[in-house]
Amino acid sequence: MSWNTFTENTYVNQELDFSLDYSLMGVEPSWFEKMEPKMQVAFEAMRELEGGAIANPDEGRMVGHYWLRAPHKAPDESIESAIKDCLQSIEAFAGRVHRGEITGAGGAFEHLLVIGIGGSALGPQFVAQALGQPGEDRLKLHFFDNTDPDGMDLTLANLRGQLDRTLAVVISKSGGTPETRNGMLEAVQAFLTEGIEFGTQAVAITGDGSKLDQVAIEEDWLARFPMWDWVGGRTSELAAVGLFPAALQGLDVRTMLSGAAAMDALTIEQETRENPAALLALLWYHATNGKGEKDMVILPYKDRLMLFSKYLQQLIMESLGKEKDLDGNTVYQGIAVYGNKGSTDQHAYVQQLREGVNNFFATFIEVKKDREGASIDVDEGTTSGDYLHAFLLGTRAALAEMGRSSLTISIDEVNARTVGMLIALYERAVGYYASLVNINAYHQPGVEAGKKAAAGFLKLQADLLAFLKDNKGKYFSVPELASTLKAEEQAVTLFKLLEHALLNPAKGIERKLSKKPFDSTYGMS
């Protein structure tokens, strides 16, 4: 690659110490010109979005996560005031906790248990790891981010004997999200086991009037913070969802917001080659043929950014993975996202990336600063950080040698400002890409379909257990149960439910084994 090719295909912003090198993406200059009409449509759609247009017709709501770092751009004064008031309330609450004015049953809070799912956990987890300083954080963060009992037990094991100094925050817009509700109920029981009323050490982040909001009011929880219907879960890291845990941890939330605002100022630029989010969206379009034909591999060469790929996985795949476009056509859109961190990935799957099926494009994230202070030499004149940087350059070159596309985002260091910048960059790129492929990035019908199916299976389980309870001492094969419950098409599901119940004895299910395992019978004694 020539010097001219590199300089002509790299966006640089010196003020933000940020660059986007797309010189290895194989994009001809004429292609940008060809795509400019589509990009101008995307710019107009973004202007309408920020102006308060109904961006999610399925739910009749606006999408305003961009206002979170620029409240003055909100479409009315009430929203502007709500954003400002929320931030001030979070900072005030965090300050009172840090000063020991709000305490737990055992004294000053030392831990924060975050109970959420999806965007209500991934964003806070990413930011906590990226910016946390063990030994210096004001509160240590722990997460219930699933409805896995063993996972919750592992988290509680780290808090054993310390729940009296643990603040809990429950995050759910509706208050009815099953995973979050289950995590809350498990936490309530854990606190009660140590003689603590959960509400005396709990905070809610939820929608006004939600089930969770009502519980928090009735039980007199410590505080409530808003989840607005115009902020989706996957874009809520810079709302109370992410700012509250970050502030309690002691992170600089104002600087994170200002970093996002600075990136927003760049990414509303209507000259495409001067807009890094527009460039990203166009590069994704080029790499995937606008049809998701290739995967996006995120390779951050920094341990602190390890969770960034998981965070982007939700942001991008939940936003772009859609069956229908805005005109109702079946399009099956989306871009698969995966990644971990460099140089770990070089020992995991870079072999396939270089020599296997060419079904991806890579995004390297380069962090120029190694650490605070000087590093020792591991070889003469060479530090561990030099090795890490060389591995990034080497992998990039090795992929290019085999004709594999990649782009590189460079920042000086990982701090509150740059984390805010990265969040804002990708949020905007997702919005632009959605416009380019004519889909709604702000709804998630597939997620709702999974929830409805799960509810149906739980109803089937309840019917199954009730039948066996009413027929204690009798044992039935799976086909017999399916016929009796008029669930012939769900025989496999019944088998799965029975086998799960067997290893969770509170259900009371017993099995009589047969020589052929699928001929076994089930019942209650």
Coordinates of C-alpha atoms in Angstrom, one line a residue:
M1 CA 0.0 0.0 0.0
S2 CA 1.4 3.4 -1.0
W3 CA 1.6 6.4 1.3
N4 CA -0.8 8.3 -1.0
T5 CA -3.4 5.4 -0.7
F6 CA -3.1 5.5 3.1
T7 CA -3.4 9.3 3.4
E8 CA -6.3 9.6 0.9
N9 CA -8.2 6.9 2.7
T10 CA -7.8 7.9 6.4
Y11 CA -10.0 10.2 8.2
V12 CA -8.1 12.2 11.0
N13 CA -9.4 14.5 13.6
Q14 CA -6.5 15.9 15.6
E15 CA -8.7 17.7 18.1
L16 CA -10.2 14.4 19.3
D17 CA -7.0 12.4 18.7
F18 CA -9.1 10.0 16.6
S19 CA -8.5 8.5 13.2
L20 CA -10.3 6.0 10.9
D21 CA -8.1 4.2 8.4
Y22 CA -10.0 2.5 5.6
S23 CA -7.2 2.1 3.2
L24 CA -7.4 -1.7 3.3
M25 CA -11.1 -1.9 2.6
G26 CA -10.6 -1.9 -1.2
V27 CA -13.1 1.0 -1.9
E28 CA -12.6 3.0 -5.1
P29 CA -13.1 6.7 -4.7
S30 CA -15.8 6.6 -7.4
W31 CA -17.9 4.3 -5.2
F32 CA -18.3 7.0 -2.6
E33 CA -19.6 9.3 -5.3
K34 CA -22.0 6.7 -6.5
M35 CA -23.3 6.3 -2.9
E36 CA -23.6 10.0 -2.2
P37 CA -27.4 10.3 -3.1
K38 CA -28.2 7.4 -0.6
M39 CA -26.0 9.1 2.0
Q40 CA -27.8 12.4 1.7
V41 CA -31.1 10.5 2.3
A42 CA -29.5 9.1 5.4
F43 CA -28.4 12.5 6.6
E44 CA -32.0 13.8 6.1
A45 CA -33.4 10.9 8.1
M46 CA -31.0 11.6 10.9
R47 CA -32.0 15.3 10.9
E48 CA -35.6 14.2 11.3
L49 CA -34.7 11.7 14.0
E50 CA -33.0 14.3 16.1
G51 CA -35.8 16.8 15.4
G52 CA -38.3 14.5 17.2
A53 CA -39.9 12.6 14.3
I54 CA -41.6 9.3 15.2
A55 CA -38.8 7.0 14.4
N56 CA -40.4 3.8 15.7
P57 CA -43.9 3.6 14.0
D58 CA -44.5 0.2 15.6
E59 CA -44.6 1.8 19.1
G60 CA -45.4 5.4 18.0
R61 CA -42.4 6.8 19.8
M62 CA -39.4 9.1 19.1
V63 CA -35.8 8.0 19.3
G64 CA -33.7 10.5 21.2
H65 CA -30.6 9.0 22.6
Y66 CA -28.6 11.8 20.9
W67 CA -30.3 14.4 23.1
L68 CA -28.7 12.7 26.2
R69 CA -25.4 14.5 25.5
A70 CA -27.0 17.6 24.0
P71 CA -30.2 18.3 25.9
H72 CA -30.6 21.7 24.1
K73 CA -31.3 19.7 20.9
A74 CA -34.4 18.0 22.4
P75 CA -37.6 18.9 20.7
D76 CA -39.2 20.5 23.7
E77 CA -38.2 22.0 27.0
S78 CA -39.7 19.3 29.2
I79 CA -37.4 16.7 27.7
E80 CA -34.4 19.0 28.0
S81 CA -35.2 19.7 31.6
A82 CA -35.7 16.0 32.3
I83 CA -32.3 15.1 30.9
K84 CA -30.5 17.8 32.9
D85 CA -32.4 17.0 36.1
C86 CA -31.7 13.3 35.8
L87 CA -28.0 13.9 35.5
Q88 CA -27.9 16.3 38.5
S89 CA -30.0 13.8 40.6
I90 CA -27.6 11.0 39.8
E91 CA -24.6 13.0 40.7
A92 CA -26.2 14.3 43.9
F93 CA -27.2 10.7 44.9
A94 CA -23.7 9.4 44.1
G95 CA -22.1 12.2 46.1
R96 CA -24.3 11.4 49.2
V97 CA -23.3 7.7 48.9
H98 CA -19.6 8.5 48.6
R99 CA -19.7 10.9 51.6
G100 CA -21.4 8.3 53.7
E101 CA -24.7 10.2 54.0
I102 CA -26.6 7.2 52.5
T103 CA -25.6 3.9 54.0
G104 CA -26.5 0.3 54.2
A105 CA -27.4 -1.7 57.3
G106 CA -23.6 -2.3 57.9
G107 CA -22.3 1.2 57.1
A108 CA -21.0 2.9 54.1
F109 CA -21.7 1.2 50.8
E110 CA -18.8 -0.6 49.2
H111 CA -20.5 -2.6 46.5
L112 CA -23.1 -2.0 43.8
L113 CA -25.2 -4.9 42.5
V114 CA -26.6 -4.0 39.1
I115 CA -29.6 -6.1 38.1
G116 CA -30.5 -5.8 34.4
I117 CA -30.4 -7.6 31.0
G118 CA -29.2 -6.7 27.6
G119 CA -28.5 -3.0 27.2
S120 CA -29.2 -2.6 30.9
A121 CA -26.2 -4.6 31.7
L122 CA -23.8 -4.8 28.7
G123 CA -23.2 -1.0 28.5
P124 CA -22.5 -0.7 32.3
Q125 CA -20.3 -3.8 32.2
F126 CA -18.3 -2.4 29.2
V127 CA -17.8 1.0 30.8
A128 CA -17.0 -0.4 34.2
Q129 CA -14.2 -2.6 32.8
A130 CA -12.9 0.0 30.4
L131 CA -12.6 2.8 33.0
G132 CA -12.5 1.1 36.4
Q133 CA -9.5 1.3 38.6
P134 CA -9.4 -1.6 41.1
G135 CA -8.5 -0.3 44.5
E136 CA -9.6 3.2 43.5
D137 CA -13.2 2.7 42.5
R138 CA -15.6 4.2 45.0
L139 CA -17.9 1.2 44.7
K140 CA -17.1 -2.2 43.3
L141 CA -19.7 -3.3 40.6
H142 CA -21.3 -6.8 40.4
F143 CA -24.0 -7.9 37.9
F144 CA -27.0 -10.1 37.7
D145 CA -27.3 -10.0 33.9
N146 CA -29.2 -13.3 33.3
T147 CA -31.8 -15.5 34.9
D148 CA -29.3 -18.3 35.5
P149 CA -29.5 -19.3 39.2
D150 CA -25.9 -20.6 39.3
G151 CA -24.7 -17.4 37.8
M152 CA -26.5 -15.4 40.4
D153 CA -25.0 -17.7 43.1
L154 CA -21.5 -17.0 41.8
T155 CA -22.1 -13.3 42.0
L156 CA -23.6 -13.6 45.5
A157 CA -20.6 -15.7 46.6
N158 CA -18.4 -12.6 46.0
L159 CA -20.8 -10.6 48.2
R160 CA -21.3 -13.1 51.0
G161 CA -21.3 -11.3 54.4
Q162 CA -21.2 -7.9 52.6
L163 CA -24.8 -7.4 51.5
D164 CA -25.2 -5.0 54.4
R165 CA -22.8 -2.7 52.5
T166 CA -24.2 -3.4 49.1
L167 CA -26.4 -1.0 47.2
A168 CA -28.7 -2.6 44.5
V169 CA -30.0 -1.0 41.4
V170 CA -32.8 -2.7 39.4
I171 CA -33.0 -1.6 35.8
S172 CA -36.1 -2.4 33.7
K173 CA -38.2 0.0 31.6
S174 CA -41.4 -1.9 31.9
G175 CA -40.6 -3.5 35.2
G176 CA -41.9 -6.8 33.7
T177 CA -38.7 -8.0 32.0
P178 CA -38.6 -11.6 33.3
E179 CA -34.8 -11.9 33.6
T180 CA -34.6 -8.6 35.6
R181 CA -37.6 -9.4 37.7
N182 CA -36.2 -12.8 38.5
G183 CA -32.8 -11.3 39.4
M184 CA -34.6 -8.8 41.7
L185 CA -36.5 -11.6 43.5
E186 CA -33.4 -13.6 44.0
A187 CA -31.6 -10.5 45.4
V188 CA -34.6 -9.8 47.7
Q189 CA -34.2 -13.3 49.1
A190 CA -30.4 -13.0 49.5
F191 CA -30.8 -9.8 51.3
L192 CA -33.5 -11.2 53.6
T193 CA -31.3 -14.2 54.4
E194 CA -28.8 -11.7 55.9
G195 CA -31.6 -9.9 57.7
I196 CA -31.9 -6.9 55.4
E197 CA -35.0 -5.4 53.9
F198 CA -34.1 -5.1 50.2
G199 CA -35.9 -1.8 49.6
T200 CA -33.8 0.0 52.2
Q201 CA -30.7 -0.5 50.0
A202 CA -32.4 -0.5 46.6
V203 CA -32.7 2.0 43.7
A204 CA -35.0 1.6 40.6
I205 CA -34.2 2.8 37.1
T206 CA -37.5 2.3 35.2
G207 CA -40.4 3.9 33.3
D208 CA -42.8 6.2 35.1
G209 CA -45.7 4.2 36.5
S210 CA -44.2 0.8 35.6
K211 CA -44.6 -2.3 37.7
L212 CA -41.1 -1.7 39.1
D213 CA -41.9 1.9 39.7
Q214 CA -44.9 1.0 41.8
V215 CA -42.9 -1.5 43.8
A216 CA -40.2 1.0 44.5
I217 CA -42.8 3.6 45.7
E218 CA -44.8 1.1 47.8
E219 CA -41.6 -0.3 49.5
D220 CA -40.0 3.2 49.9
W221 CA -36.8 2.4 48.0
L222 CA -33.9 4.9 48.3
A223 CA -34.4 6.5 44.9
R224 CA -36.0 6.2 41.4
F225 CA -34.5 7.4 38.2
P226 CA -36.2 7.5 34.8
M227 CA -36.1 5.3 31.7
W228 CA -37.7 7.3 28.9
D229 CA -39.6 5.6 26.1
W230 CA -37.5 7.5 23.6
V231 CA -34.3 5.8 24.7
G232 CA -33.9 2.1 23.7
G233 CA -32.0 -0.3 25.9
R234 CA -29.1 -0.8 23.6
T235 CA -28.6 3.0 23.3
S236 CA -29.1 3.8 27.0
E237 CA -25.5 3.7 28.3
L238 CA -25.5 7.5 28.4
A239 CA -28.8 7.7 30.1
A240 CA -29.5 6.8 33.8
V241 CA -29.0 3.1 32.9
G242 CA -25.3 3.6 32.4
L243 CA -24.6 6.9 34.1
F244 CA -25.9 5.8 37.5
P245 CA -23.5 2.7 37.9
A246 CA -20.6 4.8 36.4
A247 CA -21.2 7.6 38.8
L248 CA -21.4 5.3 41.8
Q249 CA -18.2 3.6 40.7
G250 CA -16.6 7.0 40.7
L251 CA -16.1 7.5 36.9
D252 CA -16.2 10.9 35.2
V253 CA -19.6 10.8 33.6
R254 CA -19.5 14.4 32.5
T255 CA -16.4 13.8 30.5
M256 CA -17.9 10.7 29.0
L257 CA -20.9 12.7 27.9
S258 CA -18.7 15.5 26.5
G259 CA -16.7 12.9 24.5
A260 CA -20.0 11.6 23.0
A261 CA -21.1 15.2 22.2
A262 CA -17.8 15.9 20.5
M263 CA -18.2 12.9 18.3
D264 CA -21.8 13.8 17.6
A265 CA -20.6 17.1 16.3
L266 CA -18.4 15.3 13.8
T267 CA -21.0 12.7 12.8
I268 CA -23.8 15.1 11.8
E269 CA -21.4 16.6 9.2
Q270 CA -23.0 16.3 5.8
E271 CA -19.8 16.0 3.8
T272 CA -19.5 12.2 3.9
R273 CA -15.7 12.0 3.8
E274 CA -15.5 14.3 6.8
N275 CA -18.0 12.3 8.8
P276 CA -16.5 9.2 10.5
A277 CA -19.9 7.6 11.3
A278 CA -21.1 8.0 7.7
L279 CA -17.8 6.5 6.5
L280 CA -18.3 3.5 8.8
A281 CA -21.8 2.9 7.6
L282 CA -20.7 3.1 3.9
L283 CA -17.8 0.8 4.6
W284 CA -20.1 -1.7 6.2
Y285 CA -22.4 -1.4 3.2
H286 CA -19.5 -1.9 0.8
A287 CA -18.0 -4.9 2.7
T288 CA -21.4 -6.7 3.1
N289 CA -22.9 -5.7 -0.3
G290 CA -25.6 -4.0 1.8
K291 CA -27.0 -7.5 2.5
G292 CA -25.0 -8.8 5.5
E293 CA -22.9 -11.0 3.3
K294 CA -19.9 -10.7 5.6
D295 CA -19.4 -10.7 9.3
M296 CA -17.9 -7.8 11.3
V297 CA -15.0 -8.9 13.5
I298 CA -14.1 -6.4 16.2
L299 CA -10.4 -6.7 17.3
P300 CA -9.6 -4.1 20.0
Y301 CA -5.9 -4.4 21.0
K302 CA -6.5 -3.4 24.6
D303 CA -7.7 -5.5 27.5
R304 CA -9.9 -2.7 28.8
L305 CA -11.9 -2.9 25.5
M306 CA -12.6 -6.6 25.7
L307 CA -16.3 -6.2 26.3
F308 CA -16.6 -3.6 23.5
S309 CA -17.3 -6.4 20.9
K310 CA -20.1 -7.8 23.1
Y311 CA -21.5 -4.3 23.5
L312 CA -21.4 -3.7 19.7
Q313 CA -22.8 -7.2 19.1
Q314 CA -26.1 -6.1 20.7
L315 CA -26.1 -2.6 19.4
I316 CA -25.5 -3.7 15.8
M317 CA -27.3 -7.0 15.6
E318 CA -30.4 -6.0 17.5
S319 CA -30.7 -2.8 15.5
L320 CA -29.9 -4.2 12.0
G321 CA -31.2 -7.8 12.2
K322 CA -34.6 -7.4 10.5
E323 CA -36.8 -9.5 8.4
K324 CA -38.8 -6.6 6.8
D325 CA -37.7 -3.3 5.4
L326 CA -39.6 0.0 5.8
D327 CA -41.7 -0.8 2.8
G328 CA -42.8 -4.2 4.1
N329 CA -40.5 -6.2 1.8
T330 CA -38.8 -9.4 3.1
V331 CA -35.1 -8.5 3.1
Y332 CA -33.4 -10.5 6.0
Q333 CA -31.0 -7.8 6.9
G334 CA -28.3 -7.8 9.5
I335 CA -24.5 -8.0 10.1
A336 CA -23.1 -10.7 12.4
V337 CA -20.6 -9.3 14.9
Y338 CA -18.1 -11.1 17.0
G339 CA -14.7 -10.5 18.6
N340 CA -12.7 -10.6 21.8
K341 CA -9.3 -8.8 22.0
G342 CA -5.9 -8.7 20.5
S343 CA -3.5 -10.4 20.8
T344 CA -5.6 -13.2 22.3
D345 CA -7.6 -13.5 19.1
Q346 CA -4.4 -14.2 17.2
H347 CA -4.2 -17.5 19.1
A348 CA -8.0 -18.2 18.7
Y349 CA -9.3 -17.6 15.2
V350 CA -7.0 -15.4 13.2
Q351 CA -5.8 -18.5 11.4
Q352 CA -9.2 -18.9 9.9
L353 CA -9.5 -15.2 9.2
R354 CA -6.3 -15.3 7.2
E355 CA -6.6 -18.6 5.4
G356 CA -10.1 -19.8 5.8
V357 CA -13.4 -18.7 4.2
N358 CA -13.4 -15.0 3.3
N359 CA -16.7 -14.1 4.9
F360 CA -15.8 -11.2 7.2
F361 CA -14.2 -7.8 7.5
A362 CA -12.1 -6.8 10.5
T363 CA -12.1 -3.7 12.6
F364 CA -8.9 -3.1 14.5
I365 CA -9.0 -0.7 17.4
E366 CA -5.6 0.7 18.1
V367 CA -4.8 2.4 21.5
K368 CA -1.5 4.2 21.3
K369 CA -0.8 4.7 25.0
D370 CA 0.4 1.5 26.7
R371 CA 0.0 2.4 30.4
E372 CA 0.4 5.1 32.9
G373 CA 4.2 5.6 33.5
A374 CA 7.2 3.8 32.0
S375 CA 7.4 0.1 31.0
I376 CA 10.2 -2.3 31.5
D377 CA 12.1 -3.7 28.5
V378 CA 11.2 -7.4 27.9
D379 CA 13.8 -7.4 25.1
E380 CA 16.4 -4.8 24.6
G381 CA 14.6 -1.6 23.6
T382 CA 11.2 -3.4 23.4
T383 CA 8.3 -3.3 25.9
S384 CA 5.3 -5.5 26.3
G385 CA 3.3 -2.7 24.7
D386 CA 5.6 -2.6 21.7
Y387 CA 4.8 -6.3 21.2
L388 CA 1.1 -5.7 21.4
H389 CA 1.3 -2.9 18.8
A390 CA 3.5 -5.0 16.6
F391 CA 1.0 -7.9 16.8
L392 CA -1.8 -5.5 15.7
L393 CA 0.3 -4.3 12.7
G394 CA 1.4 -7.8 11.9
T395 CA -2.2 -9.3 11.9
R396 CA -3.4 -6.4 9.8
A397 CA -0.6 -7.0 7.3
A398 CA -1.2 -10.7 7.3
L399 CA -4.9 -10.3 6.5
A400 CA -4.2 -7.7 3.8
E401 CA -1.6 -10.1 2.2
M402 CA -4.5 -12.6 1.7
G403 CA -6.9 -10.0 0.4
R404 CA -8.9 -9.8 3.6
S405 CA -10.5 -6.4 4.2
S406 CA -10.0 -4.4 7.4
L407 CA -10.3 -0.9 8.8
T408 CA -8.5 0.6 11.8
I409 CA -9.8 3.0 14.4
S410 CA -7.1 4.7 16.4
I411 CA -7.4 6.6 19.7
D412 CA -4.6 7.9 22.0
E413 CA -5.8 6.1 25.2
V414 CA -8.8 4.6 26.9
N415 CA -10.4 7.2 29.1
A416 CA -13.9 8.6 29.8
R417 CA -13.7 10.9 26.8
T418 CA -12.7 8.3 24.2
V419 CA -15.2 5.8 25.6
G420 CA -18.0 8.3 25.1
M421 CA -16.6 9.0 21.6
L422 CA -16.7 5.3 20.6
I423 CA -20.3 4.9 21.9
A424 CA -21.5 7.9 20.0
L425 CA -19.6 6.9 16.8
Y426 CA -21.2 3.4 16.6
E427 CA -24.7 4.6 17.6
R428 CA -24.6 7.1 14.7
A429 CA -23.1 4.6 12.3
V430 CA -25.9 2.1 13.0
G431 CA -28.5 4.8 12.3
Y432 CA -26.9 5.7 9.0
Y433 CA -26.6 2.1 7.9
A434 CA -30.2 1.4 8.7
S435 CA -31.2 4.3 6.4
L436 CA -28.9 3.0 3.6
V437 CA -30.7 -0.4 3.7
N438 CA -34.1 1.0 4.4
I439 CA -34.9 -0.7 7.7
N440 CA -36.1 0.4 11.2
A441 CA -33.1 0.2 13.5
Y442 CA -35.2 1.1 16.6
H443 CA -37.5 -1.9 17.1
Q444 CA -36.9 -5.5 17.9
P445 CA -39.8 -7.8 17.0
G446 CA -37.7 -10.9 17.1
V447 CA -36.9 -10.3 20.8
E448 CA -40.6 -10.0 21.6
A449 CA -41.3 -13.2 19.6
G450 CA -38.8 -15.1 21.8
K451 CA -40.4 -13.8 25.0
K452 CA -43.9 -14.8 23.8
A453 CA -42.7 -18.3 23.0
A454 CA -41.0 -18.6 26.4
A455 CA -44.3 -17.6 28.1
G456 CA -46.1 -20.4 26.2
F457 CA -43.5 -23.0 27.3
L458 CA -43.9 -21.9 30.9
K459 CA -47.7 -22.3 30.6
L460 CA -47.2 -25.8 29.2
Q461 CA -44.9 -26.6 32.1
A462 CA -47.5 -25.4 34.6
D463 CA -50.2 -27.6 32.9
L464 CA -47.8 -30.6 32.9
L465 CA -46.9 -30.3 36.6
A466 CA -50.6 -29.8 37.6
F467 CA -51.6 -32.9 35.7
L468 CA -48.9 -35.0 37.3
K469 CA -49.8 -33.7 40.7
D470 CA -53.4 -34.6 40.2
N471 CA -52.3 -38.1 39.2
K472 CA -49.7 -38.9 41.8
G473 CA -48.4 -42.5 41.8
K474 CA -49.1 -42.8 38.0
Y475 CA -46.3 -42.7 35.4
F476 CA -46.7 -41.6 31.8
S477 CA -44.6 -41.7 28.7
V478 CA -43.9 -38.5 26.8
P479 CA -46.4 -39.4 24.0
E480 CA -49.1 -40.2 26.5
L481 CA -48.5 -36.8 28.3
A482 CA -48.6 -35.0 24.9
S483 CA -51.8 -36.6 24.0
T484 CA -53.5 -36.0 27.4
L485 CA -52.4 -32.3 27.4
K486 CA -53.5 -32.0 23.7
A487 CA -49.9 -30.9 23.0
E488 CA -49.0 -33.6 20.4
E489 CA -46.8 -31.1 18.4
Q490 CA -44.9 -30.2 21.6
A491 CA -43.8 -33.7 22.6
V492 CA -40.1 -32.7 22.3
T493 CA -40.8 -29.6 24.5
L494 CA -42.5 -31.8 27.1
F495 CA -39.5 -34.1 27.1
K496 CA -37.1 -31.1 27.7
L497 CA -39.3 -29.8 30.5
L498 CA -39.4 -33.2 32.2
E499 CA -35.7 -33.7 32.0
H500 CA -35.0 -30.2 33.3
A501 CA -37.4 -30.8 36.2
L502 CA -35.6 -34.1 37.1
L503 CA -32.4 -32.3 38.1
N504 CA -34.3 -29.6 40.0
P505 CA -36.0 -31.7 42.7
A506 CA -38.3 -29.0 44.1
K507 CA -40.6 -29.8 41.1
G508 CA -41.1 -33.4 42.5
I509 CA -40.8 -35.1 39.1
E510 CA -39.6 -38.7 39.1
R511 CA -38.6 -41.0 36.2
K512 CA -38.8 -44.7 35.6
L513 CA -36.0 -45.6 33.2
S514 CA -36.6 -47.9 30.3
K515 CA -34.1 -49.9 28.3
K516 CA -34.8 -47.3 25.5
P517 CA -34.4 -43.9 27.1
F518 CA -37.2 -42.3 25.2
D519 CA -39.6 -45.0 26.4
S520 CA -39.1 -43.9 30.1
T521 CA -42.1 -42.8 32.1
Y522 CA -42.5 -39.8 34.4
G523 CA -44.7 -39.0 37.4
M524 CA -44.9 -37.8 41.0
S525 CA -45.0 -40.1 44.0

